[in-house]
CSV table of C-alpha atoms and ligand atoms in Angstrom, one decimal:
chain,number,residue,atom,x,y,z
A,1,MET,CA,0.3,-25.8,6.0
A,2,LEU,CA,3.6,-24.4,8.0
A,3,THR,CA,4.5,-26.5,10.5
A,4,GLU,CA,8.0,-26.2,10.2
A,5,MET,CA,8.4,-22.8,8.6
A,6,GLN,CA,10.2,-19.6,10.6
A,7,ILE,CA,8.7,-17.0,10.0
A,8,ALA,CA,10.4,-13.6,11.6
A,9,ILE,CA,7.2,-10.9,11.2
A,10,ILE,CA,8.7,-6.7,11.4
A,11,GLY,CA,6.6,-3.4,12.5
A,12,GLY,CA,3.5,-3.2,10.7
A,13,ASP,CA,0.1,-2.1,11.7
A,14,ALA,CA,-3.1,-4.0,12.9
A,15,ARG,CA,-3.2,-5.3,9.2
A,16,GLN,CA,-0.3,-8.0,10.5
A,17,LEU,CA,-2.2,-9.0,13.5
A,18,GLU,CA,-4.7,-11.0,10.4
A,19,ILE,CA,-1.3,-11.8,9.1
A,20,ILE,CA,0.6,-13.6,12.4
A,21,ARG,CA,-3.8,-15.3,13.2
A,22,LYS,CA,-3.8,-16.5,9.1
A,23,LEU,CA,0.2,-18.5,10.4
A,24,THR,CA,-0.1,-19.8,13.2
A,25,GLU,CA,-3.0,-20.7,12.5
A,26,LEU,CA,-1.1,-22.8,10.1
A,27,ASP,CA,1.0,-23.8,12.4
A,28,ALA,CA,4.3,-21.8,10.9
A,29,ARG,CA,6.5,-20.4,13.8
A,30,LEU,CA,6.6,-16.8,14.5
A,31,SER,CA,9.3,-14.3,15.7
A,32,LEU,CA,7.4,-10.8,16.5
A,33,ILE,CA,9.6,-8.1,16.9
A,34,GLY,CA,8.3,-4.8,18.2
A,35,PHE,CA,5.1,-5.9,18.7
A,36,GLU,CA,5.7,-5.3,23.3
A,37,GLN,CA,2.8,-3.1,23.1
A,38,LEU,CA,0.5,-5.7,21.4
A,39,ASP,CA,-1.6,-6.1,24.3
A,40,HIS,CA,-2.8,-10.1,22.6
A,41,ALA,CA,-0.7,-13.6,23.3
A,42,PHE,CA,-0.9,-15.7,20.1
A,43,THR,CA,0.5,-19.3,20.5
A,44,GLY,CA,3.1,-19.9,18.0
A,45,ALA,CA,3.5,-17.1,18.3
A,46,VAL,CA,7.0,-15.5,20.6
A,47,LYS,CA,7.9,-11.3,21.2
A,48,GLU,CA,12.1,-11.0,20.7
A,49,LYS,CA,14.0,-7.8,19.7
A,50,LEU,CA,15.3,-7.7,17.4
A,51,ASP,CA,18.7,-8.5,18.2
A,52,GLU,CA,18.2,-11.4,19.6
A,53,VAL,CA,16.0,-13.2,16.4
A,54,ASP,CA,18.3,-16.6,15.3
A,55,PHE,CA,17.9,-15.6,11.1
A,56,ALA,CA,20.1,-18.4,10.5
A,57,ASN,CA,16.9,-20.6,10.7
A,58,ILE,CA,14.9,-17.7,9.2
A,59,ASP,CA,12.4,-18.9,6.2
A,60,ALA,CA,9.9,-15.7,5.4
A,61,ILE,CA,10.7,-12.0,6.3
A,62,ILE,CA,7.4,-10.5,5.8
A,63,LEU,CA,7.4,-6.5,6.2
A,64,PRO,CA,4.9,-4.0,6.8
A,65,VAL,CA,2.7,-3.1,4.0
A,66,ALA,CA,5.1,-0.1,3.2
A,67,GLY,CA,8.3,-1.8,3.5
A,68,THR,CA,11.1,-0.2,5.1
A,69,ASN,CA,11.4,3.4,4.8
A,70,TYR,CA,15.1,5.0,2.7
A,71,GLU,CA,17.2,4.7,6.2
A,72,GLY,CA,15.8,0.8,6.8
A,73,GLN,CA,13.7,1.6,9.3
A,74,VAL,CA,10.7,-0.6,9.7
A,75,GLU,CA,7.4,1.8,10.9
A,76,THR,CA,6.4,-0.4,14.2
A,77,ILE,CA,2.3,0.8,16.1
A,78,PHE,CA,2.8,-1.9,18.9
A,79,SER,CA,6.5,-0.2,19.9
A,80,ASN,CA,8.0,2.3,20.5
A,81,GLU,CA,11.7,0.5,19.8
A,82,LYS,CA,13.8,1.8,17.0
A,83,VAL,CA,14.2,-1.2,14.5
A,84,VAL,CA,16.5,-0.9,11.2
A,85,LEU,CA,16.7,-4.1,9.3
A,86,THR,CA,19.5,-4.0,7.5
A,87,GLU,CA,21.7,-5.5,4.7
A,88,ASP,CA,23.8,-7.5,7.6
A,89,ILE,CA,20.5,-9.3,8.8
A,90,LEU,CA,19.8,-10.5,5.2
A,91,SER,CA,22.8,-12.0,4.8
A,92,LYS,CA,22.9,-13.4,8.5
A,93,THR,CA,19.6,-15.4,7.0
A,94,PRO,CA,19.3,-19.0,4.7
A,95,GLU,CA,20.1,-17.8,0.7
A,96,HIS,CA,16.2,-19.2,0.8
A,97,CYS,CA,15.0,-16.7,2.7
A,98,THR,CA,13.0,-14.5,0.7
A,99,ILE,CA,11.5,-11.2,1.7
A,100,TYR,CA,8.1,-10.1,1.5
A,101,SER,CA,7.1,-6.2,1.7
A,102,GLY,CA,3.6,-4.7,0.2
A,103,ILE,CA,5.3,-1.9,-1.7
A,104,SER,CA,9.6,-1.2,-2.0
A,105,ASN,CA,11.6,1.3,-2.5
A,106,ALA,CA,15.8,2.4,-3.3
A,107,TYR,CA,16.9,0.9,0.3
A,108,LEU,CA,14.8,-1.6,0.6
A,109,ASN,CA,15.9,-3.0,-2.7
A,110,GLY,CA,18.8,-2.1,-2.3
A,111,ILE,CA,19.6,-3.9,0.7
A,112,VAL,CA,18.1,-7.3,-0.4
A,113,LYS,CA,20.3,-6.9,-3.9
A,114,GLN,CA,23.4,-6.7,-1.9
A,115,SER,CA,22.7,-9.6,0.7
A,116,LYS,CA,21.6,-12.1,-2.1
A,117,ARG,CA,17.7,-12.5,-1.3
A,118,THR,CA,14.5,-12.5,-2.6
A,119,LEU,CA,12.3,-9.9,-2.1
A,120,ILE,CA,8.3,-10.5,-3.7
A,121,GLN,CA,6.5,-6.9,-3.1
A,122,LEU,CA,2.9,-7.5,-2.9
A,123,PHE,CA,1.1,-4.9,-4.4
A,124,SER,CA,2.9,-5.1,-7.9
A,125,ARG,CA,0.2,-8.3,-7.7
A,126,ASP,CA,-2.7,-7.8,-9.8
A,127,ASP,CA,-5.4,-10.3,-7.0
A,128,VAL,CA,-4.0,-8.4,-3.7
A,129,ALA,CA,-3.2,-4.2,-5.3
A,130,ILE,CA,-8.0,-4.9,-6.7
A,131,TYR,CA,-8.8,-6.9,-3.6
A,132,ASN,CA,-7.3,-3.4,-1.4
A,133,SER,CA,-8.6,-1.3,-3.9
A,134,ILE,CA,-12.2,-1.9,-2.7
A,135,PRO,CA,-11.2,-0.8,0.7
A,136,THR,CA,-8.9,2.2,-0.4
A,137,VAL,CA,-12.6,3.4,-2.2
A,138,GLU,CA,-14.1,3.1,1.2
A,139,GLY,CA,-11.1,5.5,2.7
A,140,THR,CA,-11.7,8.2,-0.2
A,141,ILE,CA,-15.3,8.6,0.2
A,142,MET,CA,-15.0,9.1,4.5
A,143,MET,CA,-12.3,11.5,2.7
A,144,ALA,CA,-14.4,13.7,0.3
A,145,ILE,CA,-16.9,13.1,3.3
A,146,GLN,CA,-14.9,14.6,6.3
A,147,HIS,CA,-13.4,17.3,4.6
A,148,THR,CA,-15.8,18.6,2.4
A,149,ASP,CA,-19.6,20.5,3.4
A,150,PHE,CA,-21.3,20.2,0.0
A,151,THR,CA,-23.1,16.3,-0.4
A,152,ILE,CA,-20.9,13.8,-3.2
A,153,HIS,CA,-23.7,13.6,-5.1
A,154,GLY,CA,-23.8,16.5,-7.7
A,155,SER,CA,-20.3,17.4,-7.1
A,156,ASN,CA,-16.9,17.4,-10.3
A,157,LEU,CA,-15.5,14.6,-9.5
A,158,THR,CA,-11.9,14.8,-11.4
A,159,VAL,CA,-9.9,11.3,-10.8
A,160,LEU,CA,-6.7,11.1,-12.1
A,161,GLY,CA,-5.2,7.6,-12.9
A,162,LEU,CA,-6.8,4.8,-14.4
A,163,GLY,CA,-4.9,1.8,-12.6
A,164,ARG,CA,-5.9,0.1,-10.6
A,165,CYS,CA,-7.3,2.8,-7.2
A,166,GLY,CA,-8.2,4.9,-10.4
A,167,MET,CA,-10.6,2.6,-11.9
A,168,SER,CA,-12.7,1.5,-8.1
A,169,ILE,CA,-12.4,5.0,-7.7
A,170,ALA,CA,-13.9,6.4,-10.4
A,171,ARG,CA,-16.6,4.2,-10.1
A,172,ALA,CA,-18.0,4.4,-6.5
A,173,PHE,CA,-18.1,7.8,-6.3
A,174,HIS,CA,-19.8,7.4,-9.9
A,175,ALA,CA,-22.4,5.5,-8.3
A,176,LEU,CA,-23.2,7.9,-5.5
A,177,GLY,CA,-24.4,10.1,-8.0
A,178,ALA,CA,-20.8,12.4,-8.1
A,179,LYS,CA,-19.8,13.9,-12.3
A,180,VAL,CA,-16.6,12.2,-13.0
A,181,LYS,CA,-14.3,12.8,-15.0
A,182,VAL,CA,-10.5,10.6,-15.6
A,183,GLY,CA,-7.8,11.7,-17.2
A,184,ALA,CA,-5.5,8.6,-18.9
A,185,ARG,CA,-2.9,8.7,-21.1
A,186,LYS,CA,-2.8,5.6,-23.2
A,187,SER,CA,-6.2,5.2,-25.6
A,188,GLU,CA,-7.2,2.2,-24.2
A,189,HIS,CA,-7.9,3.9,-20.5
A,190,LEU,CA,-9.2,6.7,-22.7
A,191,ALA,CA,-12.1,3.8,-24.6
A,192,ARG,CA,-12.2,2.2,-21.4
A,193,ILE,CA,-13.5,5.2,-19.4
A,194,THR,CA,-16.0,5.7,-22.2
A,195,GLU,CA,-17.1,2.9,-21.4
A,196,MET,CA,-18.0,2.5,-17.4
A,197,GLY,CA,-20.1,6.1,-18.8
A,198,VAL,CA,-17.8,8.5,-17.0
A,199,THR,CA,-15.8,10.8,-19.0
A,200,PRO,CA,-12.4,10.7,-20.9
A,201,PHE,CA,-9.5,13.0,-21.0
A,202,HIS,CA,-5.6,12.8,-21.8
A,203,LEU,CA,-2.8,13.7,-19.1
A,204,SER,CA,-1.9,15.5,-22.1
A,205,ASN,CA,-4.4,18.4,-21.7
A,206,ILE,CA,-5.6,18.3,-17.4
A,207,VAL,CA,-4.5,22.3,-17.3
A,208,ASN,CA,-7.8,23.1,-19.6
A,209,GLU,CA,-9.9,19.9,-17.8
A,210,VAL,CA,-9.8,20.8,-14.3
A,211,SER,CA,-11.4,24.7,-14.0
A,212,ASP,CA,-14.8,23.3,-12.7
A,213,THR,CA,-13.3,20.9,-10.2
A,214,ASP,CA,-14.7,20.1,-6.8
A,215,ILE,CA,-12.7,17.4,-5.7
A,216,LEU,CA,-9.8,16.0,-7.3
A,217,ILE,CA,-8.0,12.3,-5.8
A,218,ASN,CA,-4.9,11.7,-7.2
A,219,THR,CA,-3.4,8.0,-7.6
A,220,ILE,CA,-0.7,8.4,-10.2
A,221,PRO,CA,2.3,8.4,-8.5
A,222,CYS,CA,4.6,10.7,-10.5
A,223,GLN,CA,4.3,14.6,-9.9
A,224,ILE,CA,1.1,14.9,-11.9
A,225,VAL,CA,-1.3,17.8,-10.1
A,226,SER,CA,2.0,20.8,-10.6
A,227,ALA,CA,1.4,24.5,-9.7
A,228,SER,CA,-0.2,25.2,-13.4
A,229,VAL,CA,-3.3,22.8,-12.8
A,230,ILE,CA,-3.3,24.1,-9.0
A,231,SER,CA,-3.7,28.0,-11.1
A,232,LYS,CA,-6.5,26.2,-13.0
A,233,LEU,CA,-8.9,24.9,-9.8
A,234,PRO,CA,-11.8,26.3,-8.0
A,235,PRO,CA,-10.6,27.7,-4.5
A,236,HIS,CA,-12.7,25.4,-2.7
A,237,SER,CA,-12.1,22.8,-4.7
A,238,LEU,CA,-10.3,19.6,-2.9
A,239,ILE,CA,-7.8,17.7,-3.6
A,240,ILE,CA,-7.6,14.0,-1.9
A,241,ASP,CA,-3.9,12.3,-3.3
A,242,ILE,CA,-3.5,8.6,-2.1
A,243,ALA,CA,-1.2,8.0,-4.1
A,244,SER,CA,2.3,6.8,-2.6
A,245,LYS,CA,4.6,9.2,-1.2
A,246,PRO,CA,5.2,11.9,-1.5
A,247,GLY,CA,2.1,11.8,-4.0
A,248,GLY,CA,1.8,13.5,-7.6
A,249,THR,CA,1.3,17.1,-5.9
A,250,ASP,CA,3.0,20.5,-5.3
A,251,PHE,CA,0.9,20.5,-1.3
A,252,ARG,CA,3.1,23.4,-1.1
A,253,TYR,CA,2.2,25.2,-3.7
A,254,ALA,CA,-1.6,24.7,-3.2
A,255,GLU,CA,-1.4,25.8,0.2
A,256,LYS,CA,0.5,28.9,-0.8
A,257,ARG,CA,-3.0,29.7,-3.2
A,258,GLY,CA,-5.3,28.7,-0.4
A,259,ILE,CA,-6.0,25.0,-1.2
A,260,LYS,CA,-6.9,22.1,0.2
A,261,ALA,CA,-4.4,19.0,-0.3
A,262,LEU,CA,-4.2,16.1,1.5
A,263,LEU,CA,-2.2,13.2,1.6
A,264,ALA,CA,-3.9,10.2,2.2
A,265,PRO,CA,-1.5,6.9,2.8
A,266,SER,CA,-2.6,4.1,3.6
A,267,LEU,CA,-6.1,4.2,3.5
A,268,PRO,CA,-6.9,0.4,4.2
A,269,GLY,CA,-5.1,0.2,7.2
A,270,ILE,CA,-7.1,3.5,8.6
A,271,VAL,CA,-10.1,2.5,7.9
A,272,ALA,CA,-10.7,-1.5,6.8
A,273,PRO,CA,-7.0,-2.6,9.2
A,274,LYS,CA,-9.0,-6.7,9.0
A,275,THR,CA,-10.4,-7.0,5.8
A,276,ALA,CA,-6.7,-4.8,4.5
A,277,GLY,CA,-4.8,-7.7,6.3
A,278,GLN,CA,-6.7,-11.1,6.2
A,279,ILE,CA,-6.9,-10.0,2.5
A,280,LEU,CA,-2.9,-9.6,3.1
A,281,ALA,CA,-3.2,-13.1,4.4
A,282,ASP,CA,-4.4,-14.9,1.9
A,283,VAL,CA,-1.8,-14.1,-0.4
A,284,LEU,CA,1.2,-14.7,2.2
A,285,SER,CA,0.1,-17.6,3.6
A,286,GLN,CA,0.0,-19.3,0.0
A,287,LEU,CA,3.5,-18.3,-1.2
A,288,LEU,CA,4.3,-19.3,1.5
A,289,GLN,CA,3.2,-22.1,0.8
A,290,ASP,CA,4.4,-22.2,-2.4
A,291,ASP,CA,7.7,-21.9,-1.3
A,292,LEU,CA,8.1,-24.8,1.4
A,293,ASN,CA,6.5,-27.0,-1.6
A,294,ASN,CA,9.0,-26.1,-3.7
A,295,ARG,CA,12.4,-26.1,-1.5
A,296,LYS,CA,10.4,-30.0,0.0
A,297,GLY,CA,10.3,-30.8,-4.1
A,298,LYS,CA,14.0,-29.6,-3.7
A,299,GLY,CA,15.4,-31.3,-0.8
A,300,LYS,CA,15.9,-28.1,0.8
B,401,NAP,P1,-1.5,1.1,-10.6
B,401,NAP,O1,-2.2,0.2,-10.9
B,401,NAP,O2,-0.5,0.9,-11.1
B,401,NAP,O3,-1.7,2.5,-11.6
B,401,NAP,C1,-1.9,3.7,-12.1
B,401,NAP,C2,-1.5,5.0,-12.7
B,401,NAP,O4,-1.1,5.7,-12.5
B,401,NAP,C3,-2.3,4.5,-14.3
B,401,NAP,O5,-3.3,4.3,-14.4
B,401,NAP,C4,-0.4,4.9,-15.0
B,401,NAP,O6,-1.1,5.1,-16.2
B,401,NAP,C5,-0.6,6.5,-14.5
B,401,NAP,N1,0.4,6.4,-14.5
B,401,NAP,C6,1.6,5.9,-13.7
B,401,NAP,N2,3.1,6.9,-14.2
B,401,NAP,C7,2.1,7.9,-14.9
B,401,NAP,C8,3.2,8.6,-15.2
B,401,NAP,N3,3.9,9.3,-15.4
B,401,NAP,N4,2.0,9.1,-16.0
B,401,NAP,C9,0.6,10.1,-16.1
B,401,NAP,N5,0.1,9.1,-15.8
B,401,NAP,C10,0.9,7.8,-15.1
B,401,NAP,O7,-1.2,1.4,-9.0
B,401,NAP,P2,-2.8,1.4,-8.7
B,401,NAP,O8,-2.3,-0.6,-7.1
B,401,NAP,O9,-3.7,1.9,-8.5
B,401,NAP,O10,-2.6,2.3,-7.2
B,401,NAP,C11,-2.2,4.0,-7.5
B,401,NAP,C12,-0.7,4.6,-6.6
B,401,NAP,O11,-2.2,4.3,-4.9
B,401,NAP,C13,0.0,3.7,-6.5
B,401,NAP,O12,0.9,5.1,-6.3
B,401,NAP,C14,-0.3,2.7,-5.3
B,401,NAP,O13,1.4,2.6,-3.9
B,401,NAP,C15,-1.2,4.0,-4.0
B,401,NAP,N6,-1.8,3.3,-3.4
B,401,NAP,C16,-2.5,4.0,-2.3
B,401,NAP,C17,-3.0,3.6,-1.2
B,401,NAP,C18,-3.4,4.3,0.1
B,401,NAP,O14,-4.1,4.8,0.9
B,401,NAP,N7,-2.6,5.5,0.2
B,401,NAP,C19,-4.0,2.0,-1.5
B,401,NAP,C20,-4.0,1.5,-2.6
B,401,NAP,C21,-2.4,2.4,-3.7
B,401,NAP,P3,-0.6,3.4,-17.0
B,401,NAP,O15,-1.0,2.5,-17.3
B,401,NAP,O16,-0.2,5.3,-18.5
B,401,NAP,O17,1.5,3.9,-16.8
């Protein structure tokens, strides 16, 4: 139980509702910032404005999956208020206050470091990223169906990257009957791709591998789908880029060539917010419980 914990949940989408539900069940006291348009009320949770919260009593801050943008603004689906997280706010919290987000950026890392607090990025955990790859795959399949006029079955599909998402995507599209090839740079990844029964290629050879691609799915968060790669794609091909913003595609060049290229962020939050929220809620409740137990053990 999280009976003695006071937690600020700042912004987010429908995934956050599962977190709120779980934490209130565990008896935590919640300050909800950026939720004033949410009709539902949760026992033990109070909707507040950012400047109304007494951060000196906050044991943990939970941010949306994206954390903040580069100016510190937190996305708030259930509010029109602009919510900006600052170093000043973090400095008001007790020293033990931990900040949880899905991913981070230079701004968020910077204010956490300056205020000497701890940031936990949930998506850098393998368990969260692997569970989260399940709704991500379903969202990717949805996009492939919506944006093509041919079946996935029998199509030539190229996946870039064999990380937590790349592996799940390659496996699911292979099972749907696509002819899948996967580009990676590590020899153990190339071995795993072969073991999975799909075709491996080394990323250094990417420009020679994409000329028959119907659908290209990028999971690599750096500029990998460059103009020279796009210039080799057939005109009818579709690029689905799921890598975190700004993606790994030269979208300007794709548009110039008339190739449809889609940046597809937050697919789990779109196709399965309940499941995606439950994945985060389960891990968060365990981490918060561990934190509380540690502090009790240290007498803090
Ligand atoms: P991951 O497990 O870290 O996999 C990333 C892959 O990219 C690995 O195969 C890695 O290969 C490769 N890579 C990274 N930098 C590279 C470089 N410079 N050159 C070549 N390969 C490189 O990450 P993940 O969990 O699969 O997530 C992949 C991306 O999708 C992330 O940006 C994540 O934020 C995003 N994501 C988006 C959604 C969505 O809904 N759109 C959902 C989940 C995740 P090495 O091992 O060789 O480095």
